[in-house]
Short mmCIF file of C-alpha atoms in Angstrom, two decimals:
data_model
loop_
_atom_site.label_atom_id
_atom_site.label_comp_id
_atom_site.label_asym_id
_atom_site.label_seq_id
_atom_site.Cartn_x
_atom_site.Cartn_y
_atom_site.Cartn_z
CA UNK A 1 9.90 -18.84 17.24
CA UNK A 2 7.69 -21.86 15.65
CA UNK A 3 6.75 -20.43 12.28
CA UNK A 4 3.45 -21.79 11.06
CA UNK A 5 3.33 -22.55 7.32
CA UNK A 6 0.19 -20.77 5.66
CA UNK A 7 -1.49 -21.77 1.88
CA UNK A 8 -0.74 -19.55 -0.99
CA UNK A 9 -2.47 -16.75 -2.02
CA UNK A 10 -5.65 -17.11 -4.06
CA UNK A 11 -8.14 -15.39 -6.38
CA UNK A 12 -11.74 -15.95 -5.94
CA UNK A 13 -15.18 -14.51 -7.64
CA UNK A 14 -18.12 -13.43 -5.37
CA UNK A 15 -20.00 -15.46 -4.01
CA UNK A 16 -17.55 -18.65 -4.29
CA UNK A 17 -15.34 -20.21 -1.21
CA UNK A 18 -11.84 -19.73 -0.26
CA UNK A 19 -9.93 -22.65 1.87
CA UNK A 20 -6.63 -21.71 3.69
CA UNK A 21 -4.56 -24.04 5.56
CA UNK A 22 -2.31 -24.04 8.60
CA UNK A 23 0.87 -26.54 9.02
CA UNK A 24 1.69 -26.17 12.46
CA UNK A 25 4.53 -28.48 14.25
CA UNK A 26 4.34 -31.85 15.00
CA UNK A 27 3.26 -30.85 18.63
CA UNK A 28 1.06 -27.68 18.52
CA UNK A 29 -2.51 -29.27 18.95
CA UNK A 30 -1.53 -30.82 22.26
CA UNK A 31 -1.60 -27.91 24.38
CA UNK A 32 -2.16 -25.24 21.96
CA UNK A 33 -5.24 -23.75 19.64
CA UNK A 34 -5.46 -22.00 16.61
CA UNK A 35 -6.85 -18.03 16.35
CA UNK A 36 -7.72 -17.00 12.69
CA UNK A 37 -7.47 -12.92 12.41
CA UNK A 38 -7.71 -11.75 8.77
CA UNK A 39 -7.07 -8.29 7.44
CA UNK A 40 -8.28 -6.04 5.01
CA UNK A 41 -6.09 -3.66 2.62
CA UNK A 42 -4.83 -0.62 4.93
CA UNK A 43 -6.98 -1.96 7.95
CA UNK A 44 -6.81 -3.15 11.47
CA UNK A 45 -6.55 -6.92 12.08
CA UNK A 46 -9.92 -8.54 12.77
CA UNK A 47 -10.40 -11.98 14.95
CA UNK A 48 -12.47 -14.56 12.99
CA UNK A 49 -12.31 -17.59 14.99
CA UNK A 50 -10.24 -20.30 16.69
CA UNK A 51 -10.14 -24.27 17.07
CA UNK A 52 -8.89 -26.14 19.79
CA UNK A 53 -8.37 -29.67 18.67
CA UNK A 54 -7.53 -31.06 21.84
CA UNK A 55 -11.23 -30.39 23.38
CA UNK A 56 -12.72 -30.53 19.69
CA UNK A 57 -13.99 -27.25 20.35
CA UNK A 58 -14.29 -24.35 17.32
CA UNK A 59 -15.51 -20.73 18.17
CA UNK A 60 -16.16 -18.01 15.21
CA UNK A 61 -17.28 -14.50 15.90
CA UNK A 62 -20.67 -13.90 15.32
CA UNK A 63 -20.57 -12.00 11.90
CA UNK A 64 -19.14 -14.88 10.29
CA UNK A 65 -20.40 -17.36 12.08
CA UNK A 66 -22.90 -18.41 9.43
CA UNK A 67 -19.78 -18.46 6.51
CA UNK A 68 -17.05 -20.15 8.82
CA UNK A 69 -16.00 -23.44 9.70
CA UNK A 70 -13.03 -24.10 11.33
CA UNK A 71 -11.74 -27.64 10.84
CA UNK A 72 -8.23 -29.29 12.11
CA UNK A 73 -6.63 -31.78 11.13
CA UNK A 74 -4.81 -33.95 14.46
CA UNK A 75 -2.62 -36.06 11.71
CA UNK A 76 -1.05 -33.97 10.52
CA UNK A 77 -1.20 -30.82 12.36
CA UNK A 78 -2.89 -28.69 9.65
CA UNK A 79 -5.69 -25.97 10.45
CA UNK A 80 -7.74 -24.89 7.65
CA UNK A 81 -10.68 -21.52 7.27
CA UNK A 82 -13.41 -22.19 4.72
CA UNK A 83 -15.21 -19.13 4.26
CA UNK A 84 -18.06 -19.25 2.20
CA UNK A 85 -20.04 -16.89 -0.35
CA UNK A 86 -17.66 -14.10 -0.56
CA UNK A 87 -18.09 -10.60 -0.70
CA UNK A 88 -15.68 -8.04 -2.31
CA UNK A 89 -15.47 -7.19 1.31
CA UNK A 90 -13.98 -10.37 2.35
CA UNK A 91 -10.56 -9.34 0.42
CA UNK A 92 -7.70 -9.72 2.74
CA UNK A 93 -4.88 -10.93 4.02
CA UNK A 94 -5.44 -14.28 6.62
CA UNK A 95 -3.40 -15.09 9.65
CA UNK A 96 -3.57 -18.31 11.66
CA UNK A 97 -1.31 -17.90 14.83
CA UNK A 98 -0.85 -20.27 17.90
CA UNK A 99 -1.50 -20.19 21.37
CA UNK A 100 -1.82 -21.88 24.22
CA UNK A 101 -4.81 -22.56 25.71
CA UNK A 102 -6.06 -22.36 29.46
CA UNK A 103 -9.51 -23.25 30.63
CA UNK A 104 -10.72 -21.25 33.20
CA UNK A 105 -13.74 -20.40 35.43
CA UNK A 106 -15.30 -18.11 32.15
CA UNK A 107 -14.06 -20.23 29.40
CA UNK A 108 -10.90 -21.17 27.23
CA UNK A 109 -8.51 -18.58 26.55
CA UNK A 110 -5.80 -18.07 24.38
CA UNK A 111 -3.83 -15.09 25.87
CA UNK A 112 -0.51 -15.60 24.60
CA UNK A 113 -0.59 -16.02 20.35
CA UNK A 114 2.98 -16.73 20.06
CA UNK A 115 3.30 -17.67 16.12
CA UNK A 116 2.19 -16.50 13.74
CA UNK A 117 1.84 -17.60 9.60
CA UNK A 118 3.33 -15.58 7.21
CA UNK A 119 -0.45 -14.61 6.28
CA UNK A 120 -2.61 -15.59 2.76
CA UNK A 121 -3.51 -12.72 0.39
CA UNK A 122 -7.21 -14.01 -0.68
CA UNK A 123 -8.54 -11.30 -3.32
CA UNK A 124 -12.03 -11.13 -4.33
CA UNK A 125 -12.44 -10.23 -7.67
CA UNK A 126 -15.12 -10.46 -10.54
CA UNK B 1 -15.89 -0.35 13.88
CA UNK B 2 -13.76 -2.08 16.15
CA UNK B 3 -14.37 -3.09 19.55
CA UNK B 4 -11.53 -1.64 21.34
CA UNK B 5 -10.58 1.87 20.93
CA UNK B 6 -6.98 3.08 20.09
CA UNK B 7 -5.47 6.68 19.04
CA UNK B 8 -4.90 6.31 15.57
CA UNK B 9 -1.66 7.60 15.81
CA UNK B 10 1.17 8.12 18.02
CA UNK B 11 4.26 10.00 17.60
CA UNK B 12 7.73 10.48 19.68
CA UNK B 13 11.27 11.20 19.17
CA UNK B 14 14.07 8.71 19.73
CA UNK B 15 15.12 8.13 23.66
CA UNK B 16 11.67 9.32 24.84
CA UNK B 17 9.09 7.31 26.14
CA UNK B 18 5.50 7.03 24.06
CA UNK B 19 2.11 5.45 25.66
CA UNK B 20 -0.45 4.03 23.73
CA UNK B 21 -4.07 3.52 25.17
CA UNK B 22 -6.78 1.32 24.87
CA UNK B 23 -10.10 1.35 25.64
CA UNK B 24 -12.74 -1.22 26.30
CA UNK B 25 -15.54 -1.81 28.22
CA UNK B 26 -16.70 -3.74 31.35
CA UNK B 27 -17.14 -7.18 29.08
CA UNK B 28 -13.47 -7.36 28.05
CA UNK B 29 -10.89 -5.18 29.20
CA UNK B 30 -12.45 -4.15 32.31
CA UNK B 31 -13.87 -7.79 32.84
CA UNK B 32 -10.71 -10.01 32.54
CA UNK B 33 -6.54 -10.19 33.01
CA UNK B 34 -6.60 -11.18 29.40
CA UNK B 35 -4.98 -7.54 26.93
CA UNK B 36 -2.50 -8.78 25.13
CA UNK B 37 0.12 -6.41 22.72
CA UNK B 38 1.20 -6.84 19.50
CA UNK B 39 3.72 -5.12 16.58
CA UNK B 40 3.24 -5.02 13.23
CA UNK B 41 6.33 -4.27 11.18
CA UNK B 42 4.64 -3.00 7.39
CA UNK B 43 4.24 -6.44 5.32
CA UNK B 44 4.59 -8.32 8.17
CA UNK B 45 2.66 -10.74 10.33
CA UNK B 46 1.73 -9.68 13.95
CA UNK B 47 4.24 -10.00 16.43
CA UNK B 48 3.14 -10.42 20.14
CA UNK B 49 5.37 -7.85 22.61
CA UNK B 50 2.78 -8.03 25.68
CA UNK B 51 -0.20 -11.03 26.98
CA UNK B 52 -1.92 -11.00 30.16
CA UNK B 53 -1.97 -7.09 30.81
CA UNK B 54 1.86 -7.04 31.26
CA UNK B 55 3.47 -10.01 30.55
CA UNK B 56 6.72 -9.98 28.15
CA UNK B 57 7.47 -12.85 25.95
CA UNK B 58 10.93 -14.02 26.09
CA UNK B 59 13.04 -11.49 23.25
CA UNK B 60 10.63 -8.85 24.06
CA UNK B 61 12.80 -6.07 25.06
CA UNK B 62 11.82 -4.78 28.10
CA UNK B 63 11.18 -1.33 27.06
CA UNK B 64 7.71 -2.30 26.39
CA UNK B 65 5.87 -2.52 29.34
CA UNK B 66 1.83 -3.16 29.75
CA UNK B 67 -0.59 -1.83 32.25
CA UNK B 68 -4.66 -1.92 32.51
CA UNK B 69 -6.48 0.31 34.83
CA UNK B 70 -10.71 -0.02 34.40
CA UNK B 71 -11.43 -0.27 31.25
CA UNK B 72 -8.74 1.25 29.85
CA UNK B 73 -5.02 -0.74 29.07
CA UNK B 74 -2.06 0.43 28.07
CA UNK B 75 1.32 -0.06 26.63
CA UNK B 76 4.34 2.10 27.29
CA UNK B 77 7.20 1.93 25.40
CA UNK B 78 10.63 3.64 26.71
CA UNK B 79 13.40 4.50 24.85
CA UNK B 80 12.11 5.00 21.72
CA UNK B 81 14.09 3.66 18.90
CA UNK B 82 14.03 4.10 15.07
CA UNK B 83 12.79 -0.12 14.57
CA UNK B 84 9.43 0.59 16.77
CA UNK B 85 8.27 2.57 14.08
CA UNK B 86 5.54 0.12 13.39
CA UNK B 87 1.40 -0.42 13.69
CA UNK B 88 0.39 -1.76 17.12
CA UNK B 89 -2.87 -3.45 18.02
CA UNK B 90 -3.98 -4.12 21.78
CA UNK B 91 -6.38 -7.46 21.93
CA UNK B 92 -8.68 -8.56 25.18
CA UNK B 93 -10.52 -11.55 25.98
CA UNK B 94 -14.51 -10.53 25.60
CA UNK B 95 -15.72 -14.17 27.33
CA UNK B 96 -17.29 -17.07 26.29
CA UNK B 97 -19.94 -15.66 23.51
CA UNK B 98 -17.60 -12.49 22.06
CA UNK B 99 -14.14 -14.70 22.67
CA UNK B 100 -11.58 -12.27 21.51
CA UNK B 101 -11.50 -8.38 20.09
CA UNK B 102 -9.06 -5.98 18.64
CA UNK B 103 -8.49 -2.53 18.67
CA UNK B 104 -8.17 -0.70 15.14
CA UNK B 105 -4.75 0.26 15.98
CA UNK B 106 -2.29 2.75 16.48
CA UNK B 107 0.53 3.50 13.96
CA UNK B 108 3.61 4.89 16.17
CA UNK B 109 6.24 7.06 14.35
CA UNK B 110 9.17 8.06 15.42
CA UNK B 111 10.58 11.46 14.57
#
């Protein structure tokens, strides 16, 4: 299994930014996207977003949508999450896994999220 | 909240068989061939065991097996073992404006 290689953990006061990245293999962003899904102490896992290099195309779900960008990085495979002015809420531990992605008739999919990073604990802490 | 609805917890002894459900609507589960599966061992990162409603990945033993009927999908697992104790999460495609959703998942324990 390809093993994506995540940032390290970080501490961060409300209302500031976090940054993770995502070093995928040399060949991920040719066929394949990456879905962020964070997830809060003793919760469910929650999707964020997801970047497809390959068709320059970045989707975030709409609560975050004004606090996300999704940004890639072709030369060297990395995927990074900014997520601006955070909330005490926003503590939590952030995926990025890989997929491959299919267009189809009602839009790109990523059905099959095959790797996964070992996850970034971002706390949010005054 | 989340968008998909799962039993919050599941229970079964070893050598039975335990079903999980999940339960959407008409814009994702209902709507497309997309549910995928996944295991969460307790520190872990996610671990995908089913995609496309009942497709296993390669290593996926095949006592976990996928289904969707409606709105409503499902994942079956047979011969219950002491390693599935774990958290599982079902996933659908919601289209082109929603993208992607999660249930809040179910934590299966075996007895």
């Amino acid at each position: 299994q390809v093993q994506l290689v995540q940032s390290g953990s970080e501490v961060r006061k409300p209302g500031s930014s976090m940054k993770v990245s995502c070093k995928a293999p040399g060949d991920s962003f040719r066929r394949n996207g990456i879905t962020w899904v964070r997830q809060a102490p003793g919760q469910g896992l929650e999707w964020m977003g997801r970047i497809i290099p390959r068709l320059n195309l970045a989707n975030t779900a709409q609560n975050l949508q004004d606090r996300v960008t999704l940004t890639a990085d072709t030369a060297t495979t990395t995927a990074h999450l900014e997520l601006r002015g955070l909330r005490f809420e926003d503590t939590a531990v952030y995926y990025c896994a890989r997929g491959e992605y299919f267009t189809t008739t009602f839009g790109v999919v990523l059905p099959h999220l095959d790797s996964w990073g070992q996850g970034t604990l971002v706390t949010v802490s005054s | 909240q989340s968008a998909l609805t799962q039993p919050p917890s599941a229970s079964g002894s070893p050598g039975q068989s335990v079903t999980i459900s999940c339960t959407g609507t008409s814009r994702d589960i209902g709507a497309y061939d997309y549910v995928s599966w996944y295991q969460q061992l307790p520190g872990k990162a996610p671990k995908v065991l089913i995609y496309e409603v009942s497709e296993r990945p390669s290593g996926v033993p095949d006592r976990f097996s996928g289904s969707k009927s409606g709105n409503t999908a499902s994942l079956t697992v047979t011969g219950l073992q002491a390693e599935d104790e774990a958290d599982y999460y079902c996933s659908s495609y919601a289209g082109r404006y929603t993208f992607e959703v999660f249930g809040g998942g179910t934590k299966l324990t075996v007895l």
